[in-house]
Amino acid sequence: MMMNEYQLETIKRRLSTIKKDSPFYGKKFADVDLSEVVDQEGFEKLPFTDKADLRDCYPLGLAAVPEKDIVRIHSSSGTTGTPVIIPYTQNDIDDWSIMFERCYRMAGLTEYDRIQITPGYGLWTAGIGFQSGSERLGAMTLPMGPGNTEKQIQFMTDFHSTALCATSSYALLLSEEIKKRGIKDKLALRKGIIGSERWGDKMRNRIASDLGVKLYDIYGLTEIYGPGIGISCDYANGIHLWDDYIYFEIVDPKTGKNLPDGEVGELVITTLLKEGAPLIRYRTHDLTRIIPGNCPCGSRFPRIDIITGRTDDMVKVKGVNMFPAQFEEVLSETDGPESEYQVMIDHLDGKDILTLYFETMVPDSEWEELEKEVQERFKAKVGATIKPKAVNMGDLPRSEKKTSRIFDNRY
Ligand code: ZN
């Protein structure tokens, strides 16, 4: 996607003082002459910023303003212990709520709505982001926080909440409870704003119908404001991102090279206006693609696809990038395979071979045909030829923990 003039000018202005403002970028760009970044091509040569870099900045090493200008911190938990701390100025907080208000408006909400917020509050950005956006919109805000399903349902009923903000898993839990009690008719819910975890169409449709709402995917990450930097629209065909606050790119996670629109890769974000902790070319590790063309909703904001996975799960075989969601999709679209699968990648006689083991209950006399069908569907969808192998139910290892189903034996 082309960087527009506003983005280029804003980035150039940001870069002109970033070494002086931010000790972190002073060090990172020590050997880079930022005045040479005059166009998109030059920008794409700048080194990436990764989460590990931010962790090394603990506690306040990311700050790019004097301490007196920091009004709040948020933190994203890492898997490795040391938290990442993001300092915010008042302008950052305001910008975040402006973006969040836009999200609500994109979902058709107004000051007449009553917004029930179930994501968590605290160092984590979720709850408070949903709240400040709702207040800025002028809606009645119910800052419930997570859990206590009994009270959630009571407030939802008594206060006629019209919108529910939740993670997909909590929305599912609430929808099941509401269905069980048969109280859907007592509710005034019409919209669900769902934090963008990875979730399948089956789950989405179930929540939508059990709650009687239209669902919207909201996107964001704590390092870049928090949730609210983009949301899907009525057409549910991708997530519009607010590209006047962030500049985004899709790169090949293995090579770091920018990819053409439409190709799946890693989402990389640059903040345009953030003061407290500006980030240049931040690797989100989220896999998605830019959706080319205009959205029928008429919004001028560009779209990315629903997040399809994390870069850590991706493998490259025969020059084609593949990730778990694609295997899951093909198996679930085909009659016969069950949900358990395992992928083995080997290098034999100078060639990469990808074997997709899947469990099935159909008699083994039909396996050959089933394997062929999976192979054809995968080829049509992803563009690579794989070797599907049917196995009996229970033949693949089970694990309590979320373990990788992809085993790369090439290296
Ligand atoms: Zn749209």
GROMACS .gro file of C-alpha atoms and ligand atoms in nm:
model
  412
    1MET     CA    1   0.000   0.000   0.000
    2MET     CA    2   0.122   0.350  -0.078
    3MET     CA    3   0.222   0.568   0.212
    4ASN     CA    4   0.017   0.886   0.174
    5GLU     CA    5   0.156   1.236   0.195
    6TYR     CA    6   0.020   1.307   0.542
    7GLN     CA    7   0.174   0.985   0.673
    8LEU     CA    8   0.512   1.057   0.512
    9GLU     CA    9   0.527   1.414   0.643
   10THR     CA   10   0.419   1.304   0.993
   11ILE     CA   11   0.675   1.023   0.999
   12LYS     CA   12   0.952   1.255   0.879
   13ARG     CA   13   0.864   1.507   1.149
   14ARG     CA   14   0.859   1.231   1.412
   15LEU     CA   15   1.194   1.094   1.299
   16SER     CA   16   1.356   1.438   1.300
   17THR     CA   17   1.364   1.450   1.681
   18ILE     CA   18   1.320   1.089   1.788
   19LYS     CA   19   1.687   1.022   1.862
   20LYS     CA   20   1.696   1.322   2.093
   21ASP     CA   21   1.353   1.255   2.254
   22SER     CA   22   1.377   0.881   2.310
   23PRO     CA   23   1.681   0.719   2.470
   24PHE     CA   24   1.559   0.389   2.326
   25TYR     CA   25   1.553   0.511   1.966
   26GLY     CA   26   1.866   0.718   2.024
   27LYS     CA   27   2.044   0.390   2.074
   28LYS     CA   28   1.852   0.189   1.816
   29PHE     CA   29   1.907   0.441   1.536
   30ALA     CA   30   2.259   0.543   1.650
   31ASP     CA   31   2.411   0.439   1.317
   32VAL     CA   32   2.118   0.546   1.098
   33ASP     CA   33   2.101   0.888   0.935
   34LEU     CA   34   1.729   0.954   0.971
   35SER     CA   35   1.743   1.268   0.757
   36GLU     CA   36   1.795   1.033   0.463
   37VAL     CA   37   1.450   0.887   0.511
   38VAL     CA   38   1.263   1.096   0.256
   39ASP     CA   39   1.022   0.845   0.106
   40GLN     CA   40   0.845   0.513   0.163
   41GLU     CA   41   1.137   0.318   0.020
   42GLY     CA   42   1.377   0.476   0.266
   43PHE     CA   43   1.136   0.416   0.551
   44GLU     CA   44   1.109   0.047   0.464
   45LYS     CA   45   1.482   0.011   0.518
   46LEU     CA   46   1.463   0.116   0.884
   47PRO     CA   47   1.518  -0.163   1.137
   48PHE     CA   48   1.213  -0.317   1.306
   49THR     CA   49   1.123  -0.273   1.670
   50ASP     CA   50   1.035  -0.595   1.850
   51LYS     CA   51   0.870  -0.675   2.179
   52ALA     CA   52   1.200  -0.798   2.322
   53ASP     CA   53   1.345  -0.448   2.265
   54LEU     CA   54   1.061  -0.299   2.470
   55ARG     CA   55   1.113  -0.544   2.752
   56ASP     CA   56   1.473  -0.427   2.781
   57CYS     CA   57   1.340  -0.074   2.841
   58TYR     CA   58   1.176  -0.163   3.173
   59PRO     CA   59   1.071   0.041   3.363
   60LEU     CA   60   1.048   0.376   3.178
   61GLY     CA   61   1.313   0.352   2.909
   62LEU     CA   62   1.058   0.385   2.631
   63ALA     CA   63   0.947   0.733   2.734
   64ALA     CA   64   1.007   0.998   2.469
   65VAL     CA   65   0.876   1.291   2.679
   66PRO     CA   66   0.982   1.443   3.014
   67GLU     CA   67   0.842   1.252   3.309
   68LYS     CA   68   0.610   1.539   3.403
   69ASP     CA   69   0.417   1.485   3.077
   70ILE     CA   70   0.341   1.119   3.146
   71VAL     CA   71  -0.009   1.086   3.290
   72ARG     CA   72  -0.053   0.708   3.287
   73ILE     CA   73   0.124   0.383   3.220
   74HIS     CA   74  -0.011   0.058   3.082
   75SER     CA   75   0.158  -0.273   3.064
   76SER     CA   76   0.140  -0.575   2.840
   77SER     CA   77   0.238  -0.899   3.000
   78GLY     CA   78   0.499  -1.098   2.822
   79THR     CA   79   0.544  -1.472   2.835
   80THR     CA   80   0.892  -1.424   2.978
   81GLY     CA   81   0.832  -1.232   3.298
   82THR     CA   82   0.949  -0.874   3.255
   83PRO     CA   83   0.648  -0.662   3.160
   84VAL     CA   84   0.650  -0.412   2.878
   85ILE     CA   85   0.564  -0.065   3.009
   86ILE     CA   86   0.403   0.190   2.781
   87PRO     CA   87   0.389   0.551   2.905
   88TYR     CA   88   0.101   0.774   2.783
   89THR     CA   89   0.068   1.152   2.766
   90GLN     CA   90  -0.271   1.322   2.793
   91ASN     CA   91  -0.272   1.363   2.413
   92ASP     CA   92  -0.213   0.987   2.375
   93ILE     CA   93  -0.508   0.913   2.602
   94ASP     CA   94  -0.726   1.160   2.409
   95ASP     CA   95  -0.622   1.020   2.072
   96TRP     CA   96  -0.697   0.669   2.190
   97SER     CA   97  -1.049   0.761   2.298
   98ILE     CA   98  -1.108   0.948   1.970
   99MET     CA   99  -1.017   0.628   1.783
  100PHE     CA  100  -1.232   0.422   2.015
  101GLU     CA  101  -1.531   0.650   1.965
  102ARG     CA  102  -1.485   0.600   1.591
  103CYS     CA  103  -1.497   0.225   1.647
  104TYR     CA  104  -1.829   0.252   1.827
  105ARG     CA  105  -1.969   0.477   1.555
  106MET     CA  106  -1.851   0.232   1.290
  107ALA     CA  107  -2.056  -0.030   1.475
  108GLY     CA  108  -2.358   0.201   1.459
  109LEU     CA  109  -2.360   0.302   1.826
  110THR     CA  110  -2.459   0.652   1.945
  111GLU     CA  111  -2.514   0.847   2.267
  112TYR     CA  112  -2.848   0.667   2.302
  113ASP     CA  113  -2.673   0.334   2.355
  114ARG     CA  114  -2.591   0.162   2.681
  115ILE     CA  115  -2.256  -0.009   2.662
  116GLN     CA  116  -2.173  -0.296   2.896
  117ILE     CA  117  -1.797  -0.342   2.929
  118THR     CA  118  -1.670  -0.682   3.042
  119PRO     CA  119  -1.297  -0.675   2.954
  120GLY     CA  120  -1.059  -0.635   3.248
  121TYR     CA  121  -0.944  -0.313   3.411
  122GLY     CA  122  -0.600  -0.228   3.547
  123LEU     CA  123  -0.256  -0.217   3.394
  124TRP     CA  124  -0.401  -0.396   3.096
  125THR     CA  125  -0.544  -0.153   2.838
  126ALA     CA  126  -0.870  -0.327   2.762
  127GLY     CA  127  -1.144  -0.211   3.003
  128ILE     CA  128  -1.042   0.151   3.034
  129GLY     CA  129  -1.009   0.188   2.657
  130PHE     CA  130  -1.362   0.061   2.603
  131GLN     CA  131  -1.482   0.295   2.877
  132SER     CA  132  -1.316   0.620   2.763
  133GLY     CA  133  -1.439   0.563   2.408
  134SER     CA  134  -1.791   0.499   2.530
  135GLU     CA  135  -1.792   0.813   2.743
  136ARG     CA  136  -1.654   1.019   2.459
  137LEU     CA  137  -1.933   0.884   2.241
  138GLY     CA  138  -2.177   0.998   2.507
  139ALA     CA  139  -2.326   0.655   2.565
  140MET     CA  140  -2.426   0.528   2.908
  141THR     CA  141  -2.131   0.323   3.024
  142LEU     CA  142  -2.157   0.012   3.243
  143PRO     CA  143  -1.798  -0.059   3.355
  144MET     CA  144  -1.859  -0.416   3.474
  145GLY     CA  145  -1.517  -0.569   3.426
  146PRO     CA  146  -1.479  -0.942   3.379
  147GLY     CA  147  -1.659  -1.231   3.548
  148ASN     CA  148  -1.960  -1.246   3.779
  149THR     CA  149  -2.194  -1.372   3.513
  150GLU     CA  150  -2.496  -1.347   3.744
  151LYS     CA  151  -2.448  -0.973   3.787
  152GLN     CA  152  -2.367  -0.925   3.420
  153ILE     CA  153  -2.699  -1.075   3.322
  154GLN     CA  154  -2.888  -0.886   3.591
  155PHE     CA  155  -2.745  -0.550   3.475
  156MET     CA  156  -2.792  -0.642   3.112
  157THR     CA  157  -3.160  -0.704   3.186
  158ASP     CA  158  -3.229  -0.418   3.430
  159PHE     CA  159  -3.035  -0.147   3.246
  160HIS     CA  160  -3.129  -0.261   2.893
  161SER     CA  161  -2.769  -0.272   2.773
  162THR     CA  162  -2.770  -0.236   2.396
  163ALA     CA  163  -2.406  -0.325   2.336
  164LEU     CA  164  -2.181  -0.586   2.488
  165CYS     CA  165  -1.802  -0.548   2.484
  166ALA     CA  166  -1.624  -0.876   2.551
  167THR     CA  167  -1.363  -1.127   2.449
  168SER     CA  168  -1.501  -1.394   2.220
  169SER     CA  169  -1.470  -1.658   2.491
  170TYR     CA  170  -1.661  -1.452   2.747
  171ALA     CA  171  -1.925  -1.356   2.491
  172LEU     CA  172  -1.971  -1.727   2.422
  173LEU     CA  173  -2.008  -1.805   2.791
  174LEU     CA  174  -2.267  -1.527   2.836
  175SER     CA  175  -2.457  -1.628   2.524
  176GLU     CA  176  -2.480  -1.989   2.644
  177GLU     CA  177  -2.607  -1.876   2.981
  178ILE     CA  178  -2.866  -1.648   2.821
  179LYS     CA  179  -2.981  -1.927   2.594
  180LYS     CA  180  -3.004  -2.168   2.886
  181ARG     CA  181  -3.224  -1.925   3.079
  182GLY     CA  182  -3.432  -1.843   2.773
  183ILE     CA  183  -3.419  -1.469   2.842
  184LYS     CA  184  -3.308  -1.339   2.505
  185ASP     CA  185  -3.642  -1.159   2.463
  186LYS     CA  186  -3.590  -0.967   2.787
  187LEU     CA  187  -3.265  -0.817   2.658
  188ALA     CA  188  -3.216  -0.502   2.453
  189LEU     CA  189  -2.879  -0.611   2.311
  190ARG     CA  190  -2.823  -0.529   1.946
  191LYS     CA  191  -2.444  -0.511   1.904
  192GLY     CA  192  -2.144  -0.707   2.025
  193ILE     CA  193  -1.796  -0.551   2.015
  194ILE     CA  194  -1.557  -0.841   2.039
  195GLY     CA  195  -1.183  -0.820   2.104
  196SER     CA  196  -0.999  -0.979   1.820
  197GLU     CA  197  -0.881  -1.314   1.941
  198ARG     CA  198  -0.878  -1.577   1.674
  199TRP     CA  199  -1.225  -1.724   1.652
  200GLY     CA  200  -1.402  -1.932   1.393
  201ASP     CA  201  -1.719  -1.860   1.198
  202LYS     CA  202  -1.907  -2.136   1.381
  203MET     CA  203  -1.848  -1.969   1.718
  204ARG     CA  204  -1.925  -1.626   1.577
  205ASN     CA  205  -2.258  -1.734   1.430
  206ARG     CA  206  -2.358  -1.907   1.750
  207ILE     CA  207  -2.287  -1.603   1.968
  208ALA     CA  208  -2.464  -1.372   1.725
  209SER     CA  209  -2.777  -1.581   1.712
  210ASP     CA  210  -2.791  -1.669   2.085
  211LEU     CA  211  -2.751  -1.304   2.184
  212GLY     CA  212  -2.948  -1.167   1.893
  213VAL     CA  213  -2.674  -0.919   1.805
  214LYS     CA  214  -2.455  -0.812   1.518
  215LEU     CA  215  -2.087  -0.869   1.597
  216TYR     CA  216  -1.790  -0.644   1.526
  217ASP     CA  217  -1.422  -0.736   1.558
  218ILE     CA  218  -1.219  -0.469   1.731
  219TYR     CA  219  -0.840  -0.475   1.697
  220GLY     CA  220  -0.550  -0.338   1.895
  221LEU     CA  221  -0.255  -0.412   2.116
  222THR     CA  222  -0.127  -0.247   2.430
  223GLU     CA  223   0.201  -0.142   2.271
  224ILE     CA  224   0.002   0.065   2.018
  225TYR     CA  225  -0.254   0.245   2.240
  226GLY     CA  226  -0.463  -0.067   2.310
  227PRO     CA  227  -0.783  -0.202   2.155
  228GLY     CA  228  -0.957   0.046   1.925
  229ILE     CA  229  -0.707   0.116   1.646
  230GLY     CA  230  -0.949  -0.051   1.408
  231ILE     CA  231  -1.279  -0.238   1.381
  232SER     CA  232  -1.485  -0.429   1.127
  233CYS     CA  233  -1.791  -0.262   0.974
  234ASP     CA  234  -2.146  -0.380   0.891
  235TYR     CA  235  -2.009  -0.576   0.596
  236ALA     CA  236  -1.781  -0.784   0.822
  237ASN     CA  237  -1.522  -0.819   0.550
  238GLY     CA  238  -1.206  -0.717   0.732
  239ILE     CA  239  -1.099  -0.458   0.988
  240HIS     CA  240  -1.075  -0.090   0.901
  241LEU     CA  241  -0.761   0.060   1.057
  242TRP     CA  242  -0.735   0.430   1.151
  243ASP     CA  243  -0.444   0.512   0.924
  244ASP     CA  244  -0.433   0.878   1.030
  245TYR     CA  245  -0.299   0.758   1.368
  246ILE     CA  246  -0.102   0.454   1.261
  247TYR     CA  247   0.093   0.356   0.951
  248PHE     CA  248   0.087  -0.015   0.882
  249GLU     CA  249   0.277  -0.256   0.660
  250ILE     CA  250   0.263  -0.627   0.586
  251VAL     CA  251   0.603  -0.796   0.574
  252ASP     CA  252   0.728  -1.148   0.520
  253PRO     CA  253   0.802  -1.259   0.877
  254LYS     CA  254   1.100  -1.464   0.764
  255THR     CA  255   1.276  -1.213   0.537
  256GLY     CA  256   1.134  -0.884   0.666
  257LYS     CA  257   1.060  -0.774   0.309
  258ASN     CA  258   0.741  -0.578   0.243
  259LEU     CA  259   0.471  -0.785   0.071
  260PRO     CA  260   0.227  -0.675  -0.200
  261ASP     CA  261  -0.134  -0.600  -0.099
  262GLY     CA  262  -0.338  -0.916  -0.060
  263GLU     CA  263  -0.055  -1.142   0.054
  264VAL     CA  264  -0.057  -1.280   0.408
  265GLY     CA  265   0.229  -1.175   0.631
  266GLU     CA  266   0.313  -1.001   0.955
  267LEU     CA  267   0.143  -0.677   1.050
  268VAL     CA  268   0.398  -0.404   1.131
  269ILE     CA  269   0.277  -0.077   1.283
  270THR     CA  270   0.429   0.270   1.317
  271THR     CA  271   0.258   0.522   1.543
  272LEU     CA  272   0.217   0.860   1.375
  273LEU     CA  273   0.120   1.080   1.669
  274LYS     CA  274   0.202   0.891   1.985
  275GLU     CA  275   0.410   1.106   2.223
  276GLY     CA  276   0.472   0.897   2.535
  277ALA     CA  277   0.612   0.594   2.358
  278PRO     CA  278   0.628   0.635   1.980
  279LEU     CA  279   0.701   0.310   1.797
  280ILE     CA  280   0.865   0.280   1.457
  281ARG     CA  281   0.802  -0.036   1.254
  282TYR     CA  282   0.677  -0.239   1.549
  283ARG     CA  283   0.636  -0.610   1.477
  284THR     CA  284   0.296  -0.727   1.603
  285HIS     CA  285   0.359  -1.095   1.517
  286ASP     CA  286  -0.003  -1.101   1.402
  287LEU     CA  287  -0.063  -1.259   1.062
  288THR     CA  288  -0.304  -1.088   0.827
  289ARG     CA  289  -0.318  -0.926   0.484
  290ILE     CA  290  -0.420  -0.594   0.337
  291ILE     CA  291  -0.756  -0.624   0.164
  292PRO     CA  292  -0.721  -0.439  -0.165
  293GLY     CA  293  -0.996  -0.214  -0.296
  294ASN     CA  294  -1.273  -0.012  -0.136
  295CYS     CA  295  -1.518  -0.141   0.121
  296PRO     CA  296  -1.886  -0.127   0.022
  297CYS     CA  297  -1.954   0.060   0.348
  298GLY     CA  298  -1.792   0.366   0.190
  299SER     CA  299  -1.531   0.417   0.463
  300ARG     CA  300  -1.205   0.551   0.324
  301PHE     CA  301  -1.005   0.370   0.593
  302PRO     CA  302  -0.803   0.076   0.458
  303ARG     CA  303  -0.872  -0.280   0.571
  304ILE     CA  304  -0.677  -0.576   0.696
  305ASP     CA  305  -0.820  -0.925   0.718
  306ILE     CA  306  -0.930  -1.081   1.047
  307ILE     CA  307  -0.611  -1.195   1.225
  308THR     CA  308  -0.537  -1.548   1.103
  309GLY     CA  309  -0.268  -1.646   1.350
  310ARG     CA  310   0.072  -1.562   1.494
  311THR     CA  311   0.398  -1.556   1.304
  312ASP     CA  312   0.544  -1.814   1.542
  313ASP     CA  313   0.295  -2.065   1.396
  314MET     CA  314   0.383  -1.998   1.035
  315VAL     CA  315   0.592  -2.226   0.813
  316LYS     CA  316   0.727  -2.176   0.464
  317VAL     CA  317   0.712  -2.482   0.241
  318LYS     CA  318   0.803  -2.481  -0.128
  319GLY     CA  319   0.811  -2.103  -0.117
  320VAL     CA  320   0.454  -2.076   0.015
  321ASN     CA  321   0.375  -1.940   0.361
  322MET     CA  322   0.130  -2.158   0.555
  323PHE     CA  323  -0.025  -2.129   0.898
  324PRO     CA  324  -0.252  -2.338   1.121
  325ALA     CA  325  -0.573  -2.155   1.034
  326GLN     CA  326  -0.543  -2.273   0.674
  327PHE     CA  327  -0.512  -2.640   0.770
  328GLU     CA  328  -0.803  -2.602   1.012
  329GLU     CA  329  -1.014  -2.431   0.749
  330VAL     CA  330  -0.961  -2.693   0.482
  331LEU     CA  331  -1.028  -2.979   0.725
  332SER     CA  332  -1.344  -2.819   0.861
  333GLU     CA  333  -1.477  -2.747   0.512
  334THR     CA  334  -1.433  -3.108   0.409
  335ASP     CA  335  -1.680  -3.382   0.505
  336GLY     CA  336  -1.498  -3.660   0.692
  337PRO     CA  337  -1.200  -3.518   0.883
  338GLU     CA  338  -1.239  -3.451   1.258
  339SER     CA  339  -1.074  -3.156   1.429
  340GLU     CA  340  -0.746  -3.319   1.541
  341TYR     CA  341  -0.455  -3.289   1.300
  342GLN     CA  342  -0.078  -3.282   1.286
  343VAL     CA  343   0.162  -3.144   1.028
  344MET     CA  344   0.505  -3.295   0.956
  345ILE     CA  345   0.748  -3.120   0.727
  346ASP     CA  346   1.048  -3.313   0.599
  347HIS     CA  347   1.321  -3.258   0.348
  348LEU     CA  348   1.368  -3.566   0.129
  349ASP     CA  349   1.570  -3.602  -0.192
  350GLY     CA  350   1.611  -3.227  -0.220
  351LYS     CA  351   1.239  -3.160  -0.182
  352ASP     CA  352   1.020  -3.029   0.098
  353ILE     CA  353   0.734  -3.264   0.181
  354LEU     CA  354   0.445  -3.159   0.398
  355THR     CA  355   0.233  -3.440   0.543
  356LEU     CA  356  -0.099  -3.348   0.699
  357TYR     CA  357  -0.224  -3.620   0.933
  358PHE     CA  358  -0.590  -3.590   1.023
  359GLU     CA  359  -0.823  -3.807   1.227
  360THR     CA  360  -1.140  -3.942   1.074
  361MET     CA  361  -1.426  -4.177   1.152
  362VAL     CA  362  -1.496  -4.281   0.795
  363PRO     CA  363  -1.405  -4.642   0.704
  364ASP     CA  364  -1.051  -4.685   0.572
  365SER     CA  365  -1.180  -4.802   0.236
  366GLU     CA  366  -1.274  -4.436   0.175
  367TRP     CA  367  -0.950  -4.284   0.301
  368GLU     CA  368  -0.779  -4.256  -0.035
  369GLU     CA  369  -1.065  -4.058  -0.179
  370LEU     CA  370  -1.084  -3.837   0.130
  371GLU     CA  371  -0.710  -3.767   0.122
  372LYS     CA  372  -0.740  -3.669  -0.242
  373GLU     CA  373  -1.021  -3.429  -0.165
  374VAL     CA  374  -0.824  -3.260   0.115
  375GLN     CA  375  -0.526  -3.232  -0.117
  376GLU     CA  376  -0.731  -3.066  -0.390
  377ARG     CA  377  -0.901  -2.824  -0.153
  378PHE     CA  378  -0.571  -2.724   0.001
  379LYS     CA  379  -0.414  -2.674  -0.340
  380ALA     CA  380  -0.704  -2.455  -0.448
  381LYS     CA  381  -0.697  -2.249  -0.130
  382VAL     CA  382  -0.327  -2.213  -0.051
  383GLY     CA  383  -0.160  -2.295  -0.380
  384ALA     CA  384   0.068  -2.575  -0.260
  385THR     CA  385   0.053  -2.952  -0.293
  386ILE     CA  386   0.061  -3.139   0.036
  387LYS     CA  387   0.034  -3.505   0.132
  388PRO     CA  388  -0.279  -3.563   0.343
  389LYS     CA  389  -0.286  -3.887   0.548
  390ALA     CA  390  -0.601  -4.009   0.720
  391VAL     CA  391  -0.561  -4.186   1.057
  392ASN     CA  392  -0.807  -4.341   1.301
  393MET     CA  393  -0.968  -4.141   1.581
  394GLY     CA  394  -0.733  -4.124   1.880
  395ASP     CA  395  -0.419  -4.199   1.680
  396LEU     CA  396  -0.280  -3.848   1.713
  397PRO     CA  397  -0.128  -3.744   2.047
  398ARG     CA  398  -0.346  -3.536   2.281
  399SER     CA  399  -0.208  -3.277   2.514
  400GLU     CA  400  -0.356  -3.073   2.797
  401LYS     CA  401  -0.132  -2.785   2.706
  402LYS     CA  402  -0.169  -2.584   2.390
  403THR     CA  403   0.112  -2.738   2.190
  404SER     CA  404   0.214  -2.682   1.835
  405ARG     CA  405   0.062  -2.917   1.583
  406ILE     CA  406   0.329  -2.833   1.331
  407PHE     CA  407   0.660  -3.020   1.336
  408ASP     CA  408   0.929  -2.889   1.108
  409ASN     CA  409   1.197  -3.158   1.070
  410ARG     CA  410   1.392  -2.982   0.796
  411TYR     CA  411   1.650  -2.803   1.006
  412ZN      ZN  412  -1.636  -0.125   0.563
   0.00000   0.00000   0.00000
